[in-house]
Tab-separated table of C-alpha atoms in Angstrom:
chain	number	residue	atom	x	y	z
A	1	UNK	CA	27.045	-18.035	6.071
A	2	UNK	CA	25.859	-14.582	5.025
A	3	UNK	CA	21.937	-14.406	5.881
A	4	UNK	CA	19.261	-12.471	3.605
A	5	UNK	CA	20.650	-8.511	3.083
A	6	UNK	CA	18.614	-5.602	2.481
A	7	UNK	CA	19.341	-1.851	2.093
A	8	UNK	CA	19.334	0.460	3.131
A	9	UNK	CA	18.326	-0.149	6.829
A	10	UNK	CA	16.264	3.054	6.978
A	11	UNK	CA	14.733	5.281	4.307
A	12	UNK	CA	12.938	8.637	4.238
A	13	UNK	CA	11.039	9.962	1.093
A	14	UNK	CA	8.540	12.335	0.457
A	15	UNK	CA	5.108	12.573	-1.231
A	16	UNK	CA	5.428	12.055	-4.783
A	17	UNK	CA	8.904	10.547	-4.421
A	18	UNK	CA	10.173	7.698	-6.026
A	19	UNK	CA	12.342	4.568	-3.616
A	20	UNK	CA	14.358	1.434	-4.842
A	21	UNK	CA	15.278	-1.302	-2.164
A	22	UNK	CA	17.386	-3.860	-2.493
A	23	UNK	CA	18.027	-7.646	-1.631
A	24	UNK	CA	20.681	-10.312	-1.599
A	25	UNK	CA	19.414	-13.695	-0.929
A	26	UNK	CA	21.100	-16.764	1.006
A	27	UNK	CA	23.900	-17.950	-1.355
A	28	UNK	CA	22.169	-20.981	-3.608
A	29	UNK	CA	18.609	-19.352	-3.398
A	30	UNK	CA	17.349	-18.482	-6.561
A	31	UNK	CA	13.606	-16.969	-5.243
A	32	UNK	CA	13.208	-13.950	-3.632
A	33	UNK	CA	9.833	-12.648	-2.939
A	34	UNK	CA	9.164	-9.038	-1.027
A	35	UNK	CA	6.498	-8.012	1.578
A	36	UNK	CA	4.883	-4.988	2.993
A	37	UNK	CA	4.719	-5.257	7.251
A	38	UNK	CA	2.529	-2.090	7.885
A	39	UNK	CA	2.914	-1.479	11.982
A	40	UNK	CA	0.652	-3.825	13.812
A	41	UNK	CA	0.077	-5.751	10.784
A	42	UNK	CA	1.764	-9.031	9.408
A	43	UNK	CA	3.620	-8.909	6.233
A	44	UNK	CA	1.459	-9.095	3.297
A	45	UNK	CA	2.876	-10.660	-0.233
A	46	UNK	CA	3.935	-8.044	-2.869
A	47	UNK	CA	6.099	-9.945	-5.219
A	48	UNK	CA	8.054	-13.423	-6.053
A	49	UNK	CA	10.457	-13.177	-8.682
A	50	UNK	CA	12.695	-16.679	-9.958
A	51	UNK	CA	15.190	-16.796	-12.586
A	52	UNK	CA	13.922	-12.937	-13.192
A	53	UNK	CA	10.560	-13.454	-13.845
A	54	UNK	CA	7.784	-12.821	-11.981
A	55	UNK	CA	5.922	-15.827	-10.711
A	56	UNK	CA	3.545	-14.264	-8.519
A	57	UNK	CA	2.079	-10.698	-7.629
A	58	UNK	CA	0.057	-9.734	-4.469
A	59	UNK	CA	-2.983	-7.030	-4.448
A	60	UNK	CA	-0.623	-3.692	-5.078
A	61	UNK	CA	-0.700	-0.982	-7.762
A	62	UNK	CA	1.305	-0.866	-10.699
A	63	UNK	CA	3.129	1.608	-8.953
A	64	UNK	CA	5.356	-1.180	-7.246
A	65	UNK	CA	7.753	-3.088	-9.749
A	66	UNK	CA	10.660	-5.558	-8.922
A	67	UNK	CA	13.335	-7.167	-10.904
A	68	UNK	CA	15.982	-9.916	-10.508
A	69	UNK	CA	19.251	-10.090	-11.580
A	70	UNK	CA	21.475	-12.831	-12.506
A	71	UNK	CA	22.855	-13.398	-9.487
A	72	UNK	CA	19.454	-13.465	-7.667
A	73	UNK	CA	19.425	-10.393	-6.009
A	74	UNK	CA	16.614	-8.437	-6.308
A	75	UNK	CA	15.430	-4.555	-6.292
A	76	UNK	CA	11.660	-3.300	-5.424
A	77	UNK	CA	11.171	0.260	-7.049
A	78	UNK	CA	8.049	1.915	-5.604
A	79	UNK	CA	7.155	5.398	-7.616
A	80	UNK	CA	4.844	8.472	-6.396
A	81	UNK	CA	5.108	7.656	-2.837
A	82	UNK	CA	2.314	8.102	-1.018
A	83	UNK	CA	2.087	8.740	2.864
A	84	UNK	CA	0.522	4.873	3.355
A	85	UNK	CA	3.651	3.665	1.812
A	86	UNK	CA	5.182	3.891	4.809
A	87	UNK	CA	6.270	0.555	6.275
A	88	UNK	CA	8.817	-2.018	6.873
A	89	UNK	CA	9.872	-3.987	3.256
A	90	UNK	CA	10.793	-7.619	3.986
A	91	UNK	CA	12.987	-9.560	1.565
A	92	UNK	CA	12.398	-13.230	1.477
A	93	UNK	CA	14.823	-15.860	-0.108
A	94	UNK	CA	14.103	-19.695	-0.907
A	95	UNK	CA	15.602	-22.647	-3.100
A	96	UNK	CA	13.098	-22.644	-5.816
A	97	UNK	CA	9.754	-20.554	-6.089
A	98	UNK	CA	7.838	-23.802	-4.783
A	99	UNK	CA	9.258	-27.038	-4.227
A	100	UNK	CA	6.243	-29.517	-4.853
A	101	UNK	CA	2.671	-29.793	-3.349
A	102	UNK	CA	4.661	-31.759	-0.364
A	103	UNK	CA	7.596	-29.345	0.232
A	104	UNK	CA	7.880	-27.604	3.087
A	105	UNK	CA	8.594	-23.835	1.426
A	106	UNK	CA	10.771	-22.293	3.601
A	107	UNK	CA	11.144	-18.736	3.302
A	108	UNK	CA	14.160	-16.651	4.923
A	109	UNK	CA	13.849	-13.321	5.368
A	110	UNK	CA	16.350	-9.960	6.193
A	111	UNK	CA	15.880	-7.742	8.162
A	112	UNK	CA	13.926	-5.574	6.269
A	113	UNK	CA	14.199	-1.675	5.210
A	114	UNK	CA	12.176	1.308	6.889
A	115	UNK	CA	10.410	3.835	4.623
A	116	UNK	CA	8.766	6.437	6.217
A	117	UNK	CA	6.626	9.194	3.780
A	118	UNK	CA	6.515	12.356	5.103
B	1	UNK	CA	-9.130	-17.683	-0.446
B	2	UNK	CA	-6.264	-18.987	2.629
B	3	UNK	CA	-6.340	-17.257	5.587
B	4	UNK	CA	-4.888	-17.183	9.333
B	5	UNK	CA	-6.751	-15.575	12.438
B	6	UNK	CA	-4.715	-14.881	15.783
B	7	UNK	CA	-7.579	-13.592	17.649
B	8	UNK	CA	-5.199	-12.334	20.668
B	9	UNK	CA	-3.232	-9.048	20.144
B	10	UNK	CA	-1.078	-9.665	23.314
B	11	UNK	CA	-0.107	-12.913	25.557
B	12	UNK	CA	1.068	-11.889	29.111
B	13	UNK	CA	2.878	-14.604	31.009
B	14	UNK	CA	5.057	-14.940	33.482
B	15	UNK	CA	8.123	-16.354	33.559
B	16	UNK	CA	8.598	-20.174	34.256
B	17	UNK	CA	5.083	-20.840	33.226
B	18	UNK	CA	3.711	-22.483	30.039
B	19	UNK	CA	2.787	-19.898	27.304
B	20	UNK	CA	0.195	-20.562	24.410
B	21	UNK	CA	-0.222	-18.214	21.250
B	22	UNK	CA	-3.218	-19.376	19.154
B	23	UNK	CA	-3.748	-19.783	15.888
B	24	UNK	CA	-6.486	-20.239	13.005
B	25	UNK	CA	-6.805	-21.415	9.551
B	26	UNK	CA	-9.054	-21.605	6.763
B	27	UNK	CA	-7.173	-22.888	3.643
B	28	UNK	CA	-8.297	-25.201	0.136
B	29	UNK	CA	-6.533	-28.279	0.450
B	30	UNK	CA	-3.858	-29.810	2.539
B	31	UNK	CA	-2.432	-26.725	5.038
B	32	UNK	CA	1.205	-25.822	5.296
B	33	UNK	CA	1.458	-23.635	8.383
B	34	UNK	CA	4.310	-21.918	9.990
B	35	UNK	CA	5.003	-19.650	13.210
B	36	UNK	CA	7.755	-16.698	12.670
B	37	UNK	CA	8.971	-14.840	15.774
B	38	UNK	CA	10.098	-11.112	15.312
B	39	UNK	CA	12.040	-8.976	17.639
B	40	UNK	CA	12.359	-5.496	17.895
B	41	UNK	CA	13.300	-4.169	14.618
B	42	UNK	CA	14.308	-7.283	13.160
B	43	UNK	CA	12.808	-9.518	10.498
B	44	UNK	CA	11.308	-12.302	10.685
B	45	UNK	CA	12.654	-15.479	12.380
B	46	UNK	CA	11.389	-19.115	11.188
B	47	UNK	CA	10.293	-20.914	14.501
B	48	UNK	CA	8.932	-24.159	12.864
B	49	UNK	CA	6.535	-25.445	10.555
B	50	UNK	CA	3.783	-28.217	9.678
B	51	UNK	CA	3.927	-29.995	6.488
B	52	UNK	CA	2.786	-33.576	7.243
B	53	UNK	CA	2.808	-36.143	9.966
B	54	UNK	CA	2.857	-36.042	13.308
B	55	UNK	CA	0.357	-33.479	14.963
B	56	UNK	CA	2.795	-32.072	17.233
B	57	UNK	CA	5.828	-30.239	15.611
B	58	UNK	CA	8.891	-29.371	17.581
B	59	UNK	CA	10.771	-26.263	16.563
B	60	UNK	CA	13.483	-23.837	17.239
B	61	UNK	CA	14.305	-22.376	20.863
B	62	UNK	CA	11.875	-24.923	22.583
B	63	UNK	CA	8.560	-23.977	20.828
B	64	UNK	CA	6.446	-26.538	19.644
B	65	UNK	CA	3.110	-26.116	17.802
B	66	UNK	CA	0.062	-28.978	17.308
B	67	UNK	CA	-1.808	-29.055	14.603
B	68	UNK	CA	-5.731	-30.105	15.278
B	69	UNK	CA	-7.547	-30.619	11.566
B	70	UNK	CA	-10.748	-30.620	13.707
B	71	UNK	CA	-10.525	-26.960	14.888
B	72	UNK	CA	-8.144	-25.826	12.080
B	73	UNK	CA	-5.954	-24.598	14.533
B	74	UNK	CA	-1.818	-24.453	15.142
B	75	UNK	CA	-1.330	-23.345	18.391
B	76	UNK	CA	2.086	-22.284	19.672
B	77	UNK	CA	3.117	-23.727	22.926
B	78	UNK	CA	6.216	-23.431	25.205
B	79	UNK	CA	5.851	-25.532	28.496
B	80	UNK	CA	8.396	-22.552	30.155
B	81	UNK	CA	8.712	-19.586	29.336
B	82	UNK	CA	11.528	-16.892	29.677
B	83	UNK	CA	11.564	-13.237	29.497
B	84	UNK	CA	13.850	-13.709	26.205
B	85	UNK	CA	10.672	-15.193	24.210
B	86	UNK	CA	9.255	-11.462	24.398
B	87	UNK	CA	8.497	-10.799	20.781
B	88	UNK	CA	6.316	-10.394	18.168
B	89	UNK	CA	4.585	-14.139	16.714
B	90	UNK	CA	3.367	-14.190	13.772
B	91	UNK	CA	1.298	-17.785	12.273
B	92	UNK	CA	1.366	-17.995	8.730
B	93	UNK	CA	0.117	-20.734	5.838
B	94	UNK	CA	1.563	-21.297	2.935
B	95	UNK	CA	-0.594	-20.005	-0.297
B	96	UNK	CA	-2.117	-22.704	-2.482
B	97	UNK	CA	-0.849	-22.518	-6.085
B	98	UNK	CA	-2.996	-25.582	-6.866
B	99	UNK	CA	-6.098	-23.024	-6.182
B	100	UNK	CA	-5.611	-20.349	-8.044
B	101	UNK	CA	-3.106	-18.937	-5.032
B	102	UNK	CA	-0.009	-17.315	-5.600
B	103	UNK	CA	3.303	-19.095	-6.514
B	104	UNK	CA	3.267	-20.487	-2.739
B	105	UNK	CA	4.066	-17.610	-0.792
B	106	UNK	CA	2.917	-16.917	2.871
B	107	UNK	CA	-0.151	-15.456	4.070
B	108	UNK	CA	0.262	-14.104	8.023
B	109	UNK	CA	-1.731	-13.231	10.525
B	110	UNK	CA	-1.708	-9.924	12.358
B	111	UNK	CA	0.856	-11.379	15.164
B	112	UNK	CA	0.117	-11.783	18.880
B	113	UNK	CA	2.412	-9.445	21.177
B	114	UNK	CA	4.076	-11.972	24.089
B	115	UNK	CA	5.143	-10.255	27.113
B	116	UNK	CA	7.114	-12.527	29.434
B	117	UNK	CA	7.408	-10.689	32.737
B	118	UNK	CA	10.184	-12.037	35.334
């Protein structure tokens, strides 16, 4: 079975710049949520999106946006790049946005897409 | 507000010996905690988690992790280790949409660098 896919693998923008990424979740999920992993940092929460709404938004500026499709995939649109931007975007896929105070929440993520600002 | 400490950037060990990466948590309510390994530019692989139950959880690729309410703590433990397990870890909890959290979604710490030298 097809894991989490992201693309592209790598990306290079510019200042000022504007990037879209892109996810496919695990067949059957229905959640995907995005992260930021700055290097030598863990991932930190951007988005969750289920049945294309949003259902939950970390600490970013309006310039980030997401959206879900139908088929659950998902696309994270970041405008007026700025050099700090720069980072490693991690897709995440689960069943259901949560599952129950007693559910274990397993996230699966891909393997992520490279942006580097100049 | 839920949060993770790993308070060790890197773990040297060498190989055949048992390895520990620790692990911190403050959360509101029951935790949900999970370790993620990452490799080389890879994302992020789901080692095991702790939902309920017993204190010691046994995960993927012999890891195991106990859970101690006392200290707050969710150590990762392997009782031999191989050069293989050289990777990025990376503890997480689960955020707590019961108070005023997100819709669930993970909180990580910075990640502890293992080095597993033959």
């Amino acid at each position: 079975d097809a894991g989490v896919t992201q693309s592209p693998t790598h990306l290079i923008k510019t200042r000022g710049q504007q990037v879209t990424l892109r996810c496919s979740p695990i067949s059957g999920h229905k959640s995907v949520s995005w992260y930021q992993q700055v290097l030598g940092q863990g991932p930190q929460f951007i988005f969750q999106y289920y049945e294309k709404e949003e259902r939950g938004r970390g600490n970013f500026p309006d310039r980030f946006s997401a959206r879900q499709f139908p088929n659950y995939s998902s696309e994270l649109n970041v405008n007026a790049l700025l050099l700090g931007d720069s980072a490693l975007y991690l897709c995440a896929s689960s069943l259901l946005p949560r599952q129950g105070p007693n559910s274990s929440y397993e996230q699966y993520f891909g393997p992520g897409t490279r942006l580097t600002v100049t | 507000a839920q949060s993770v400490a790993q308070p060790e950037d890197q773990v040297n060990v060498a190989e055949g010996n048992p390895l520990t990466v620790k692990c911190t948590y403050s959360v509101s309510g029951n935790p949900y905690l999970f370790w993620y390994v990452q490799y080389p530019n890879r994302g992020l692989q789901f080692l095991l988690k702790y939902i309920t139950g017993d204190n010691l959880v046994k995960g993927s690729y012999g890891f195991e992790a106990e859970f101690n309410k006392s200290q707050t703590s969710f150590h990762l433990k392997k009782p031999s280790a191989l050069v293989s397990d050289s990777a990025l870890y990376f503890c997480a909890v689960r955020d707590n949409w019961n108070y005023g959290g997100s819709q669930g979604n993970l909180i990580f710490g910075k990640g502890t660098k293992l080095s597993v030298k033959p």
